[in-house]
């Protein structure tokens, strides 16, 4: 089995400057593997070691994403190999196009049981890519995940919720978006740095993946966020089955469910 | 001389910076205040490959080039000069010496433990009556069948309090001056080898600096490092590499203080605007930036020559001389930018200023570096 980790070569927000008008200027910020993706790589390494799986990085972007320093930075963090989809069309691409390219790269790899990602990118932070990748692949997505364990053909995850820990398991394949607290990242050691350049890197264009016209999709709604006023209904969850039934009834009554 | 760092050198800088900020920065002020050697860091440094930088891969190290090594020392020192010298003395003064002058048996016996952090290294040259004039050292190593018997005293030995593997310079023949000096590997715990009370110092206070006493200390003859009588030459070669390391330490100390000064200048408001808007402060910042860039260029030049196997002693002396004095200048200016708070323990520039001074003294004072440089041109 392969475990895929998505990683973005992104400008470091610590080095971005904010103008007087609130605009953010990344032009002088040095690029690095997105901090949250470093979490996903380290988590993936632990899972791959435990499961005897190969750990493959997938990165998508313009010319910079395929630079050796970009791929070595990710490889030094523990990946076994990296696939980069580098194409002028992917320069500054939005979540939909990025996810389309990622999904195609994952599908092309084959034998992928698990895709791990940070739950957002450091620079854009739209939190969209994992869900759209999962949608493209037709797999479930588990977001806001704080810990992951693999057992046979399924995955057990935990999410920290205000009320406690939520445990969920799902059959593979799945896409998982990890919180930045999922593991404490460790800086690559000197041997990791020197070994990074010896690991395989495959660079593909969109054409190599059979992708031609990518689109960000049509904007379907421009409604202001916030939505209708809340009704403030509180459902007692001490009996989960009864609570679920009550929720479904309430949604039906509101016309939200047919 | 344009320098384009390799990807690996860029990654070394990024990785060591990440390591230093995560693992070392949180304890840097505390170990200074308590004069406490950071023993808890040794395992972490080893795991990050930072104790095996100058140890070849086949003996468990990472086998880094001299420039990557200098970059790593700079990054450690940017956050904590004590950690910088812990690693520098271990690497340049001990592991390098064994890797370059050791027999196959010695390398197999000592280097893997030095890379894994099982042992930390130290180097003993200086004595009460032999500092700048190291060739006048008086510790003796007398051959007795298959052993050498050591007698004498060393002072100011970095890592002395916890090191397990010492490279010690001693007089083993009657030949006068430098010709009688040989290098030995001495293990901690040998009967007759005593480690005395650490110094209480102005700076690098977490660094353990101890005297060593040898009283009839017997070591196997197999622990002779290099040829008998070649010890002084070996010591000078060790210091050629070490001086680049100390220069890198000085650059790191200056860089850390510089960054703190820039940050403070942008935050501190006087006369209605950040002091960074004052030309007086801008000039200090500009001068610091130029000083650091010049020093770093000298370090890179010396390290690059060493990496390519070129003679680098004079380049290392230039780097050490300039960077030592530069670090003292820059950290002084960093305090000036901070005003009163810069003089207190609440801000890191006070520690940087105290730490910087030692880089003008150990591994050859600034005066000795000038001597080395002048000799090169006037011979
Ligand atoms: C914290 C610390 C750590 C150290 N770590 C180690 C270590 O790990 N191993 C080790 O072996 N040593 C170590 N040393 C010793 C250090 O290398 C010496 O202190 C240094 O070389 C200077 O020697 P000295 O102290 O005897 O000064 P001296 O040689 O007595 O010098 C006093 C002054 O005279 C000047 N001077 C001396 N000779 C000349 C000359 N010919 N021309 C012009 N000026 C001259 C010096 O520059 C200095 O200004 C350490 C020292 C310190 C303080």
Short mmCIF file of N, CA, C and O in Angstrom, two decimals, chain A residues 132-239:
data_model
loop_
_atom_site.label_atom_id
_atom_site.label_comp_id
_atom_site.label_asym_id
_atom_site.label_seq_id
_atom_site.Cartn_x
_atom_site.Cartn_y
_atom_site.Cartn_z
N UNK A 132 -11.95 18.61 -1.58
CA UNK A 132 -12.16 18.55 -3.03
C UNK A 132 -11.40 17.36 -3.63
O UNK A 132 -11.90 16.68 -4.53
N UNK A 133 -10.20 17.08 -3.10
CA UNK A 133 -9.46 15.89 -3.57
C UNK A 133 -10.30 14.65 -3.31
O UNK A 133 -10.47 13.79 -4.19
N UNK A 134 -10.86 14.55 -2.10
CA UNK A 134 -11.67 13.38 -1.76
C UNK A 134 -12.87 13.28 -2.68
O UNK A 134 -13.21 12.20 -3.18
N UNK A 135 -13.50 14.41 -2.95
CA UNK A 135 -14.65 14.42 -3.85
C UNK A 135 -14.27 13.91 -5.23
O UNK A 135 -14.97 13.09 -5.82
N UNK A 136 -13.13 14.39 -5.73
CA UNK A 136 -12.66 13.96 -7.05
C UNK A 136 -12.37 12.46 -7.08
O UNK A 136 -12.60 11.79 -8.08
N UNK A 137 -11.81 11.98 -5.99
CA UNK A 137 -11.45 10.56 -5.94
C UNK A 137 -12.66 9.69 -5.61
O UNK A 137 -12.61 8.46 -5.76
N UNK A 138 -13.71 10.30 -5.09
CA UNK A 138 -14.87 9.54 -4.65
C UNK A 138 -14.63 8.83 -3.32
O UNK A 138 -15.21 7.79 -3.03
N UNK A 139 -13.74 9.39 -2.53
CA UNK A 139 -13.42 8.80 -1.22
C UNK A 139 -14.01 9.67 -0.11
O UNK A 139 -14.21 10.87 -0.32
N UNK A 140 -14.18 9.10 1.08
CA UNK A 140 -14.59 9.96 2.21
C UNK A 140 -13.43 10.86 2.66
O UNK A 140 -12.27 10.52 2.43
N UNK A 141 -13.76 11.95 3.29
CA UNK A 141 -12.74 12.82 3.88
C UNK A 141 -13.04 12.99 5.36
O UNK A 141 -14.19 13.13 5.77
N UNK A 142 -11.99 12.92 6.16
CA UNK A 142 -12.12 13.18 7.60
C UNK A 142 -11.25 14.40 7.89
O UNK A 142 -10.03 14.36 7.69
N UNK A 143 -11.88 15.47 8.34
CA UNK A 143 -11.12 16.70 8.58
C UNK A 143 -10.95 16.94 10.07
O UNK A 143 -11.58 16.27 10.89
N UNK A 144 -10.07 17.90 10.42
CA UNK A 144 -9.83 18.27 11.82
C UNK A 144 -9.35 17.10 12.66
O UNK A 144 -9.69 16.99 13.83
N UNK A 145 -8.56 16.24 12.05
CA UNK A 145 -8.15 15.01 12.73
C UNK A 145 -6.90 15.25 13.59
O UNK A 145 -5.94 15.87 13.15
N UNK A 146 -6.93 14.76 14.82
CA UNK A 146 -5.80 14.95 15.73
C UNK A 146 -4.92 13.73 15.88
O UNK A 146 -3.77 13.85 16.30
N UNK A 147 -5.49 12.53 15.60
CA UNK A 147 -4.61 11.36 15.60
C UNK A 147 -5.17 10.30 14.68
O UNK A 147 -6.38 10.24 14.45
N UNK A 148 -4.26 9.51 14.14
CA UNK A 148 -4.63 8.51 13.13
C UNK A 148 -3.95 7.20 13.47
O UNK A 148 -2.76 7.18 13.82
N UNK A 149 -4.67 6.09 13.34
CA UNK A 149 -4.05 4.77 13.43
C UNK A 149 -4.62 3.90 12.32
O UNK A 149 -5.81 3.98 12.01
N UNK A 150 -3.76 3.10 11.72
CA UNK A 150 -4.20 2.18 10.68
C UNK A 150 -4.36 0.81 11.28
O UNK A 150 -3.53 0.37 12.08
N UNK A 151 -5.45 0.11 10.90
CA UNK A 151 -5.61 -1.27 11.33
C UNK A 151 -6.21 -2.03 10.16
O UNK A 151 -7.36 -1.80 9.81
N UNK A 152 -5.41 -2.87 9.54
CA UNK A 152 -5.89 -3.63 8.40
C UNK A 152 -6.40 -2.69 7.32
O UNK A 152 -5.73 -1.76 6.92
N UNK A 153 -7.62 -2.93 6.89
CA UNK A 153 -8.16 -2.13 5.80
C UNK A 153 -8.92 -0.90 6.25
O UNK A 153 -9.66 -0.31 5.47
N UNK A 154 -8.75 -0.52 7.52
CA UNK A 154 -9.49 0.67 7.95
C UNK A 154 -8.59 1.60 8.74
O UNK A 154 -7.46 1.27 9.10
N UNK A 155 -9.13 2.76 8.99
CA UNK A 155 -8.37 3.78 9.70
C UNK A 155 -9.22 4.26 10.88
O UNK A 155 -10.43 4.37 10.76
N UNK A 156 -8.57 4.45 12.01
CA UNK A 156 -9.28 4.97 13.19
C UNK A 156 -8.69 6.34 13.50
O UNK A 156 -7.47 6.47 13.62
N UNK A 157 -9.55 7.34 13.57
CA UNK A 157 -9.03 8.67 13.86
C UNK A 157 -9.71 9.22 15.11
O UNK A 157 -10.76 8.76 15.52
N UNK A 158 -9.04 10.21 15.68
CA UNK A 158 -9.63 10.92 16.81
C UNK A 158 -9.66 12.41 16.51
O UNK A 158 -8.73 12.94 15.90
N UNK A 159 -10.74 13.03 16.94
CA UNK A 159 -10.83 14.48 16.81
C UNK A 159 -11.12 15.05 18.19
O UNK A 159 -11.95 14.51 18.92
N UNK A 160 -10.42 16.10 18.52
CA UNK A 160 -10.68 16.73 19.80
C UNK A 160 -11.85 17.68 19.62
O UNK A 160 -11.82 18.57 18.77
N UNK A 161 -12.89 17.44 20.38
CA UNK A 161 -14.06 18.33 20.33
C UNK A 161 -14.19 18.93 21.72
O UNK A 161 -13.65 18.39 22.68
N UNK A 162 -14.90 20.04 21.83
CA UNK A 162 -15.02 20.68 23.15
C UNK A 162 -15.58 19.72 24.19
O UNK A 162 -15.22 19.77 25.37
N UNK A 163 -16.46 18.79 23.74
CA UNK A 163 -17.09 17.88 24.72
C UNK A 163 -16.20 16.70 25.06
O UNK A 163 -16.50 15.94 25.97
N UNK A 164 -15.16 16.48 24.28
CA UNK A 164 -14.31 15.32 24.55
C UNK A 164 -13.67 14.85 23.27
O UNK A 164 -13.53 15.63 22.33
N UNK A 165 -13.29 13.59 23.25
CA UNK A 165 -12.61 13.06 22.07
C UNK A 165 -13.61 12.29 21.23
O UNK A 165 -14.35 11.45 21.75
N UNK A 166 -13.62 12.58 19.94
CA UNK A 166 -14.52 11.89 19.03
C UNK A 166 -13.71 10.83 18.29
O UNK A 166 -12.68 11.16 17.70
N UNK A 167 -14.14 9.56 18.36
CA UNK A 167 -13.42 8.50 17.65
C UNK A 167 -14.24 8.07 16.45
O UNK A 167 -15.44 7.82 16.58
N UNK A 168 -13.58 8.00 15.31
CA UNK A 168 -14.29 7.64 14.08
C UNK A 168 -13.43 6.60 13.37
O UNK A 168 -12.21 6.72 13.36
N UNK A 169 -14.07 5.58 12.79
CA UNK A 169 -13.26 4.73 11.93
C UNK A 169 -13.92 4.65 10.56
O UNK A 169 -15.13 4.86 10.42
N UNK A 170 -13.07 4.42 9.56
CA UNK A 170 -13.57 4.40 8.18
C UNK A 170 -12.76 3.38 7.41
O UNK A 170 -11.58 3.15 7.71
N UNK A 171 -13.42 2.78 6.42
CA UNK A 171 -12.70 1.83 5.57
C UNK A 171 -11.82 2.62 4.60
O UNK A 171 -12.20 3.72 4.16
N UNK A 172 -10.66 2.08 4.28
CA UNK A 172 -9.78 2.71 3.29
C UNK A 172 -10.41 2.53 1.91
O UNK A 172 -11.18 1.59 1.72
N UNK A 173 -10.12 3.36 0.96
CA UNK A 173 -9.24 4.52 1.05
C UNK A 173 -9.98 5.76 1.56
O UNK A 173 -11.16 5.91 1.31
N UNK A 174 -9.24 6.61 2.26
CA UNK A 174 -9.82 7.87 2.75
C UNK A 174 -8.80 9.00 2.60
O UNK A 174 -7.60 8.75 2.45
N UNK A 175 -9.32 10.21 2.65
CA UNK A 175 -8.48 11.41 2.72
C UNK A 175 -8.61 11.97 4.13
O UNK A 175 -9.73 12.06 4.64
N UNK A 176 -7.49 12.29 4.74
CA UNK A 176 -7.52 12.82 6.11
C UNK A 176 -6.82 14.17 6.16
O UNK A 176 -5.70 14.32 5.67
N UNK A 177 -7.49 15.15 6.73
CA UNK A 177 -6.87 16.46 6.95
C UNK A 177 -6.54 16.58 8.44
O UNK A 177 -7.42 16.46 9.29
N UNK A 178 -5.26 16.78 8.71
CA UNK A 178 -4.79 16.78 10.11
C UNK A 178 -4.72 18.20 10.67
O UNK A 178 -4.38 19.15 9.95
N UNK A 179 -4.96 18.33 11.94
CA UNK A 179 -4.75 19.62 12.59
C UNK A 179 -3.24 19.82 12.79
O UNK A 179 -2.46 18.86 12.74
N UNK A 180 -2.85 21.04 13.04
CA UNK A 180 -1.41 21.30 13.20
C UNK A 180 -0.87 20.72 14.50
O UNK A 180 0.33 20.65 14.70
N UNK A 181 -1.77 20.29 15.39
CA UNK A 181 -1.30 19.72 16.66
C UNK A 181 -1.18 18.19 16.62
O UNK A 181 -0.85 17.57 17.63
N UNK A 182 -1.48 17.58 15.46
CA UNK A 182 -1.54 16.11 15.41
C UNK A 182 -0.24 15.47 15.88
O UNK A 182 -0.26 14.48 16.61
N UNK A 183 0.90 16.01 15.45
CA UNK A 183 2.19 15.56 16.01
C UNK A 183 3.05 16.81 16.18
O UNK A 183 2.82 17.82 15.53
N UNK A 184 4.03 16.71 17.08
CA UNK A 184 5.00 17.80 17.22
C UNK A 184 6.09 17.51 16.18
O UNK A 184 6.70 16.44 16.21
N UNK A 185 6.27 18.42 15.26
CA UNK A 185 7.25 18.14 14.19
C UNK A 185 8.66 18.23 14.73
O UNK A 185 8.94 18.94 15.70
N UNK A 186 9.53 17.48 14.07
CA UNK A 186 10.94 17.49 14.45
C UNK A 186 11.72 17.98 13.23
O UNK A 186 11.41 17.61 12.10
N UNK A 187 12.70 18.81 13.48
CA UNK A 187 13.52 19.30 12.36
C UNK A 187 14.26 18.13 11.72
O UNK A 187 14.67 17.21 12.42
N UNK A 188 14.45 18.16 10.41
CA UNK A 188 15.22 17.09 9.77
C UNK A 188 16.65 17.07 10.32
O UNK A 188 17.21 18.12 10.62
N UNK A 189 17.18 15.88 10.51
CA UNK A 189 18.56 15.76 10.98
C UNK A 189 19.53 15.88 9.80
O UNK A 189 19.11 15.92 8.64
N UNK A 190 20.82 15.94 10.13
CA UNK A 190 21.82 16.13 9.08
C UNK A 190 21.84 14.97 8.08
O UNK A 190 22.04 15.17 6.89
N UNK A 191 21.58 13.75 8.56
CA UNK A 191 21.56 12.62 7.63
C UNK A 191 20.35 12.68 6.72
O UNK A 191 20.41 12.28 5.56
N UNK A 192 19.24 13.17 7.26
CA UNK A 192 18.03 13.33 6.44
C UNK A 192 18.28 14.35 5.33
O UNK A 192 17.85 14.19 4.19
N UNK A 193 18.98 15.42 5.69
CA UNK A 193 19.28 16.48 4.72
C UNK A 193 20.15 15.91 3.60
O UNK A 193 19.88 16.11 2.41
N UNK A 194 21.20 15.18 3.98
CA UNK A 194 22.11 14.66 2.95
C UNK A 194 21.48 13.53 2.15
O UNK A 194 21.84 13.32 1.00
N UNK A 195 20.53 12.81 2.76
CA UNK A 195 19.91 11.69 2.06
C UNK A 195 18.80 12.12 1.11
O UNK A 195 18.40 11.37 0.21
N UNK A 196 18.28 13.34 1.31
CA UNK A 196 17.10 13.77 0.56
C UNK A 196 17.33 13.74 -0.96
O UNK A 196 16.46 13.33 -1.72
N UNK A 197 18.51 14.17 -1.37
CA UNK A 197 18.80 14.25 -2.80
C UNK A 197 18.95 12.89 -3.47
O UNK A 197 19.02 12.80 -4.69
N UNK A 198 19.01 11.84 -2.67
CA UNK A 198 19.20 10.50 -3.24
C UNK A 198 17.87 9.78 -3.45
O UNK A 198 17.84 8.66 -3.94
N UNK A 199 16.76 10.41 -3.05
CA UNK A 199 15.46 9.75 -3.18
C UNK A 199 14.79 10.14 -4.50
O UNK A 199 15.05 11.22 -5.04
N UNK A 200 13.91 9.27 -5.02
CA UNK A 200 13.31 9.53 -6.34
C UNK A 200 12.31 10.68 -6.36
O UNK A 200 11.52 10.84 -5.42
N UNK A 201 12.38 11.45 -7.42
CA UNK A 201 11.44 12.55 -7.65
C UNK A 201 10.90 12.41 -9.07
O UNK A 201 11.66 12.20 -10.00
N UNK A 202 9.58 12.47 -9.23
CA UNK A 202 8.97 12.42 -10.56
C UNK A 202 8.25 13.74 -10.78
O UNK A 202 7.44 14.15 -9.95
N UNK A 203 8.58 14.41 -11.87
CA UNK A 203 7.90 15.67 -12.19
C UNK A 203 6.97 15.43 -13.37
O UNK A 203 7.39 14.88 -14.39
N UNK A 204 5.70 15.79 -13.21
CA UNK A 204 4.74 15.60 -14.29
C UNK A 204 4.09 16.93 -14.64
O UNK A 204 3.96 17.81 -13.77
N UNK A 205 3.66 17.04 -15.89
CA UNK A 205 2.88 18.21 -16.30
C UNK A 205 1.41 17.80 -16.26
O UNK A 205 1.08 16.62 -16.10
N UNK A 206 0.52 18.77 -16.43
CA UNK A 206 -0.90 18.43 -16.49
C UNK A 206 -1.18 17.50 -17.66
O UNK A 206 -1.97 16.56 -17.54
N UNK A 207 -0.50 17.75 -18.79
CA UNK A 207 -0.71 16.90 -19.97
C UNK A 207 -0.32 15.46 -19.67
O UNK A 207 -1.00 14.51 -20.08
N UNK A 208 0.78 15.28 -18.90
CA UNK A 208 1.19 13.91 -18.54
C UNK A 208 0.07 13.18 -17.80
O UNK A 208 -0.02 11.95 -17.85
N UNK A 209 -0.74 13.92 -17.07
CA UNK A 209 -1.83 13.30 -16.30
C UNK A 209 -3.13 13.28 -17.09
O UNK A 209 -4.18 12.91 -16.56
N UNK A 210 -3.06 13.69 -18.35
CA UNK A 210 -4.26 13.68 -19.19
C UNK A 210 -5.25 14.77 -18.82
O UNK A 210 -6.43 14.69 -19.12
N UNK A 211 -4.73 15.79 -18.13
CA UNK A 211 -5.63 16.89 -17.75
C UNK A 211 -5.44 18.04 -18.74
O UNK A 211 -4.31 18.43 -19.01
N UNK A 212 -6.52 18.53 -19.26
CA UNK A 212 -6.38 19.68 -20.16
C UNK A 212 -6.95 20.93 -19.51
O UNK A 212 -6.25 21.60 -18.76
N UNK A 213 -8.20 21.20 -19.72
CA UNK A 213 -8.74 22.44 -19.17
C UNK A 213 -9.16 22.24 -17.72
O UNK A 213 -10.10 21.50 -17.44
N UNK A 214 -8.43 22.88 -16.81
CA UNK A 214 -8.83 22.84 -15.40
C UNK A 214 -9.72 24.04 -15.15
O UNK A 214 -9.53 25.09 -15.74
N UNK A 215 -10.65 23.86 -14.25
CA UNK A 215 -11.48 25.04 -13.96
C UNK A 215 -11.67 25.16 -12.46
O UNK A 215 -11.62 24.18 -11.72
N UNK A 216 -11.87 26.38 -12.03
CA UNK A 216 -12.15 26.62 -10.61
C UNK A 216 -13.62 26.36 -10.30
O UNK A 216 -14.03 26.47 -9.16
N UNK A 217 -14.41 26.05 -11.34
CA UNK A 217 -15.82 25.80 -11.10
C UNK A 217 -16.60 27.10 -11.07
O UNK A 217 -16.03 28.17 -10.91
N UNK A 218 -17.88 27.01 -11.24
CA UNK A 218 -18.70 28.21 -11.27
C UNK A 218 -19.04 28.64 -9.86
O UNK A 218 -19.19 27.82 -8.97
N UNK A 219 -19.12 29.92 -9.66
CA UNK A 219 -19.54 30.44 -8.36
C UNK A 219 -21.06 30.30 -8.31
O UNK A 219 -21.77 30.82 -9.17
N UNK A 220 -21.56 29.54 -7.36
CA UNK A 220 -22.99 29.27 -7.34
C UNK A 220 -23.74 30.18 -6.39
O UNK A 220 -24.94 30.31 -6.48
N UNK A 221 -23.08 30.79 -5.47
CA UNK A 221 -23.80 31.62 -4.51
C UNK A 221 -22.91 32.75 -4.05
O UNK A 221 -21.72 32.56 -3.83
N UNK A 222 -23.49 33.89 -3.93
CA UNK A 222 -22.74 35.00 -3.37
C UNK A 222 -23.39 35.46 -2.07
O UNK A 222 -23.20 36.58 -1.63
N UNK A 223 -24.15 34.55 -1.49
CA UNK A 223 -24.85 34.90 -0.24
C UNK A 223 -23.84 35.29 0.82
O UNK A 223 -22.76 34.74 0.91
N UNK A 224 -24.19 36.27 1.61
CA UNK A 224 -23.34 36.67 2.73
C UNK A 224 -23.29 35.52 3.72
O UNK A 224 -24.27 34.83 3.94
N UNK A 225 -22.11 35.33 4.29
CA UNK A 225 -22.00 34.30 5.31
C UNK A 225 -22.86 34.70 6.50
O UNK A 225 -23.11 35.87 6.73
N UNK A 226 -23.28 33.72 7.26
CA UNK A 226 -24.09 34.03 8.43
C UNK A 226 -25.40 33.27 8.34
O UNK A 226 -25.78 32.60 9.27
N UNK A 227 -26.04 33.30 7.17
CA UNK A 227 -27.24 32.50 6.96
C UNK A 227 -28.41 32.98 7.79
O UNK A 227 -28.37 34.07 8.38
N UNK A 228 -29.47 32.17 7.82
CA UNK A 228 -30.68 32.57 8.55
C UNK A 228 -30.41 32.61 10.05
O UNK A 228 -29.46 32.01 10.55
N UNK A 229 -31.27 33.32 10.74
CA UNK A 229 -31.10 33.43 12.19
C UNK A 229 -31.19 32.05 12.83
O UNK A 229 -31.93 31.18 12.37
N UNK A 230 -30.40 31.85 13.86
CA UNK A 230 -30.41 30.56 14.53
C UNK A 230 -31.67 30.41 15.36
O UNK A 230 -32.15 31.39 15.94
N UNK A 231 -32.15 29.15 15.42
CA UNK A 231 -33.34 28.91 16.23
C UNK A 231 -32.97 28.62 17.68
O UNK A 231 -33.81 28.68 18.57
N UNK A 232 -31.73 28.24 17.89
CA UNK A 232 -31.28 28.01 19.26
C UNK A 232 -31.85 26.75 19.88
O UNK A 232 -31.99 26.64 21.09
N UNK A 233 -32.19 25.76 19.03
CA UNK A 233 -32.72 24.50 19.56
C UNK A 233 -31.55 23.68 20.13
O UNK A 233 -30.54 23.50 19.48
N UNK A 234 -31.70 23.22 21.35
CA UNK A 234 -30.66 22.39 21.95
C UNK A 234 -31.20 20.97 22.10
O UNK A 234 -32.29 20.77 22.64
N UNK A 235 -30.46 20.00 21.59
CA UNK A 235 -30.91 18.61 21.67
C UNK A 235 -30.10 17.89 22.73
O UNK A 235 -28.86 17.95 22.72
N UNK A 236 -30.76 17.25 23.62
CA UNK A 236 -30.09 16.49 24.68
C UNK A 236 -29.49 15.23 24.06
O UNK A 236 -30.20 14.43 23.45
N UNK A 237 -28.16 15.05 24.18
CA UNK A 237 -27.49 13.93 23.50
C UNK A 237 -27.18 12.78 24.44
O UNK A 237 -26.37 11.91 24.13
N UNK A 238 -27.78 12.75 25.62
CA UNK A 238 -27.46 11.66 26.56
C UNK A 238 -27.86 10.30 25.98
O UNK A 238 -27.21 9.29 26.25
N UNK A 239 -28.94 10.29 25.16
CA UNK A 239 -29.28 9.06 24.44
C UNK A 239 -29.02 9.35 22.96
O UNK A 239 -29.82 9.99 22.28
#
